[in-house]
CSV table of C-alpha atoms in Angstrom, one decimal:
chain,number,residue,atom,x,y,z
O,25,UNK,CA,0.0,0.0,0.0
O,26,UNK,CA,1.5,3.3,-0.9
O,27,UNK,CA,-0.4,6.1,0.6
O,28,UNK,CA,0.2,10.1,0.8
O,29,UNK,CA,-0.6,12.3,3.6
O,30,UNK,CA,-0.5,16.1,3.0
O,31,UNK,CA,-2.3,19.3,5.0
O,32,UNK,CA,-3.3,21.7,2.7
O,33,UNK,CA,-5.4,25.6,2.7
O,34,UNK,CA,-8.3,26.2,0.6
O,35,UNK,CA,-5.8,27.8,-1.8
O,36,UNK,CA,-3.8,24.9,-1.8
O,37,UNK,CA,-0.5,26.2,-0.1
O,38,UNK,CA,1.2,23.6,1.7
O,39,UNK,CA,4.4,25.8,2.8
O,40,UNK,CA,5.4,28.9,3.1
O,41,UNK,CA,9.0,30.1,3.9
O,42,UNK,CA,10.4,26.5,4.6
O,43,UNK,CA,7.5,25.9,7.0
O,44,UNK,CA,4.1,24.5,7.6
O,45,UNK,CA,1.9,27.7,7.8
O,46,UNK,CA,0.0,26.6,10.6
O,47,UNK,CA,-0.4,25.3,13.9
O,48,UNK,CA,-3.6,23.9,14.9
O,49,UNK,CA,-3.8,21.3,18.0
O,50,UNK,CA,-5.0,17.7,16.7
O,51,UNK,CA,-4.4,18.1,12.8
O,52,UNK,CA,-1.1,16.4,12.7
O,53,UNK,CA,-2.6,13.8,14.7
O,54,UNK,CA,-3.3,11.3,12.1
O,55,UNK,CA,0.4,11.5,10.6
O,56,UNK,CA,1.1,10.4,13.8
O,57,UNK,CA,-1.5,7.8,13.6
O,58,UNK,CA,-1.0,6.8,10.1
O,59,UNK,CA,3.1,6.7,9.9
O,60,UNK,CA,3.9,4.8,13.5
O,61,UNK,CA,5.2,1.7,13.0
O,62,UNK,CA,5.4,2.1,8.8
O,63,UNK,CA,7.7,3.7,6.0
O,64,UNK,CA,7.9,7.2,5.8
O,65,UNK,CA,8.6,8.8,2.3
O,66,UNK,CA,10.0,12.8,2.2
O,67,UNK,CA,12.1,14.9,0.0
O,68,UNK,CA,15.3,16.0,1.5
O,69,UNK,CA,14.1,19.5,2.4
O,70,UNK,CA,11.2,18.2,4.5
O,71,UNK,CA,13.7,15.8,6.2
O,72,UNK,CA,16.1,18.6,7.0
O,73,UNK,CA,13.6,20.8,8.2
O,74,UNK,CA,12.5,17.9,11.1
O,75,UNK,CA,16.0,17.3,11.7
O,76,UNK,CA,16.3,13.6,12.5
O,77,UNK,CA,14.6,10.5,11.8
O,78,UNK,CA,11.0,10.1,13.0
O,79,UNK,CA,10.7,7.9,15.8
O,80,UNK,CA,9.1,4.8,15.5
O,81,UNK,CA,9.3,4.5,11.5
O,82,UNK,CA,11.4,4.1,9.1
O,83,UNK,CA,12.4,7.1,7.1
O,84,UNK,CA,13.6,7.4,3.7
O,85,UNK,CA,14.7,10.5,2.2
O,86,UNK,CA,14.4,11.2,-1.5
O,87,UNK,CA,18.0,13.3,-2.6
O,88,UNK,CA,20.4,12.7,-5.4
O,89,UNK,CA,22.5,15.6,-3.5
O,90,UNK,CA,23.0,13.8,0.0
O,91,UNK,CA,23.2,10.5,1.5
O,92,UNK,CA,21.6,9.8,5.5
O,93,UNK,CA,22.1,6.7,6.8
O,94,UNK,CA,21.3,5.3,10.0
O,95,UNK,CA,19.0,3.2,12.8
O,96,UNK,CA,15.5,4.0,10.7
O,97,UNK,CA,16.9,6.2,7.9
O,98,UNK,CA,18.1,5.5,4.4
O,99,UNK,CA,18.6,7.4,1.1
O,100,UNK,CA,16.5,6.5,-2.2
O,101,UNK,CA,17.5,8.4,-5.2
O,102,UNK,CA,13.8,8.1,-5.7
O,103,UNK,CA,10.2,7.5,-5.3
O,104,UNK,CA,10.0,4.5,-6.9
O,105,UNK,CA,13.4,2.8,-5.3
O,106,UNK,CA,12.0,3.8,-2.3
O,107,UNK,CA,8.8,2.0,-2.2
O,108,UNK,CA,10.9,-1.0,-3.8
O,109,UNK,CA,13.2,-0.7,-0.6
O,110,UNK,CA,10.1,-0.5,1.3
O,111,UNK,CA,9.1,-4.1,0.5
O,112,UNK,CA,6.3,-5.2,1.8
O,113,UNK,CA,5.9,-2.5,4.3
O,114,UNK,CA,3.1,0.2,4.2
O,115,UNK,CA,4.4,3.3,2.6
O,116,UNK,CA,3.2,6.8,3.3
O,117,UNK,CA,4.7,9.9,0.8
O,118,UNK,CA,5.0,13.0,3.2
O,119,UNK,CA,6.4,15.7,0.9
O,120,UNK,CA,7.1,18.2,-0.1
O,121,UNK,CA,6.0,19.1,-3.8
O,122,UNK,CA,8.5,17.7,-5.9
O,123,UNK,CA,7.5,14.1,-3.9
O,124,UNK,CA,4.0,14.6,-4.1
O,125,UNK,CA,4.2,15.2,-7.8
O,126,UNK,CA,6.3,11.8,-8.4
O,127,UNK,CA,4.1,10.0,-5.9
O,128,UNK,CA,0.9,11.0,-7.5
O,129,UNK,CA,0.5,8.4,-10.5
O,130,UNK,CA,1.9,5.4,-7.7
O,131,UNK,CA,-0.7,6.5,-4.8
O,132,UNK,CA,-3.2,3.7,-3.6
O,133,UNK,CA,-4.6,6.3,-1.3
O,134,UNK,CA,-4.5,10.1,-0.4
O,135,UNK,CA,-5.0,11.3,2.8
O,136,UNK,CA,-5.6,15.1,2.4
O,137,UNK,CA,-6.2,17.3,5.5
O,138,UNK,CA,-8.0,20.3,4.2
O,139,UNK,CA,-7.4,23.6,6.5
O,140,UNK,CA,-9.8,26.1,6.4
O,141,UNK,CA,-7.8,29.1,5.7
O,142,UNK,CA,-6.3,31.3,2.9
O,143,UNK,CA,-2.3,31.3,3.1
O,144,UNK,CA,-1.1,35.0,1.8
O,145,UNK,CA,2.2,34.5,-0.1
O,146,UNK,CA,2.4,30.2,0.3
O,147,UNK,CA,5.1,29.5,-1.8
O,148,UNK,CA,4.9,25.6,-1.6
O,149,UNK,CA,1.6,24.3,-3.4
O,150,UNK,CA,0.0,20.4,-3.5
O,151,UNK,CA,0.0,19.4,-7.1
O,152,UNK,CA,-2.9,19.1,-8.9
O,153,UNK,CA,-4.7,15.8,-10.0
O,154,UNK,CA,-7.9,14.2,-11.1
O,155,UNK,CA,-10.2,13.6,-8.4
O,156,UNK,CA,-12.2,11.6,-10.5
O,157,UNK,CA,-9.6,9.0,-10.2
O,158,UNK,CA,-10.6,8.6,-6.7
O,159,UNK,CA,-13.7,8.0,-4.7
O,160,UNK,CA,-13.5,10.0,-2.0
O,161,UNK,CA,-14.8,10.2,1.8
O,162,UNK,CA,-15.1,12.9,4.2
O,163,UNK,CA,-13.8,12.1,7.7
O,164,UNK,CA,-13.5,14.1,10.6
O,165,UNK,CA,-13.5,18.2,11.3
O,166,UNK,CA,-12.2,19.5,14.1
O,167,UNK,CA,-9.7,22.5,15.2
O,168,UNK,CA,-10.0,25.3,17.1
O,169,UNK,CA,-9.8,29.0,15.8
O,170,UNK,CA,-9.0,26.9,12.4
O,171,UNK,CA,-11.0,24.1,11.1
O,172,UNK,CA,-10.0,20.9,9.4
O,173,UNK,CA,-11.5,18.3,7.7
O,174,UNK,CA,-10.0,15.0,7.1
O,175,UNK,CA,-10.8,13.8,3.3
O,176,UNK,CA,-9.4,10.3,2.1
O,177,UNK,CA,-9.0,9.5,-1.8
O,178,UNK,CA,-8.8,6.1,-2.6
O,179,UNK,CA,-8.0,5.3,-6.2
O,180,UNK,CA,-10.5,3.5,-8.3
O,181,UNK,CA,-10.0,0.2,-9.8
């Protein structure tokens, strides 16, 4: 199973100035969820900007520039070697847009946060596709001073 997980505004910024352009309590929950105990999949910008490996699952990092090795982290030149090196392991594609673009022919299913705000001056955008590739279900909304709904696009057969 390769899946993607991505927070994104109604205008479809996903960064902004090497960041996440929000904090809202509960919405990176389902990463969380989602990732523990499974492959995650990021582009070596993401990875830097974390730091270190995530805890609990194993981390590849997509870069032709740079090579991290260690307990839960490899290097893939790409998206594809990575879910080979994946195996049989559930993988899940966390960014940023030069992943998410790669990823989005290969996905099995999307899991796409979608925050209720505008994002002045995002410079990092999720890609676009064809929703009608995927059936699609609306999960939960919560969030405080910001709303979120979880939305999860599962490709047809």
């Amino acid at each position: 199973m390769v899946g993607l997980i991505v927070a994104r505004s109604k205008n479809n910024v996903i960064g902004k100035n090497g960041m996440i352009p929000w904090r809202i309590k509960g919405e990176q929950k389902q990463f969380k969820e989602l990732t523990t105990g499974n492959v995650v999949v990021m582009g070596r910008k993401s990875y830097e900007e974390i730091g270190r490996p995530l805890p609990n699952r194993k981390t590849i990092v997509i870069s032709r520039t740079k090579k991290y090795e260690g307990e839960n982290l490899a290097t893939a030149a790409s998206v594809e070697e990575a879910i080979e090196m994946a195996g049989d392991e559930k993988v899940y594609i966390s960014g940023g847009y030069g992943l998410y673009k790669e990823a989005l022919p290969l996905v099995d299913v999307m899991y796409i946060t979608e925050v209720d705000t505008l994002v002045e001056d995002g410079d990092v955008f999720f890609p676009e596709f064809n929703a009608d590739d995927f059936d699609v279900e609306v999960g939960e909304t919560g969030g405080d001073e910001i709303k979120f709904t979880r939305m999860t696009y599962t490709r047809k057969k």
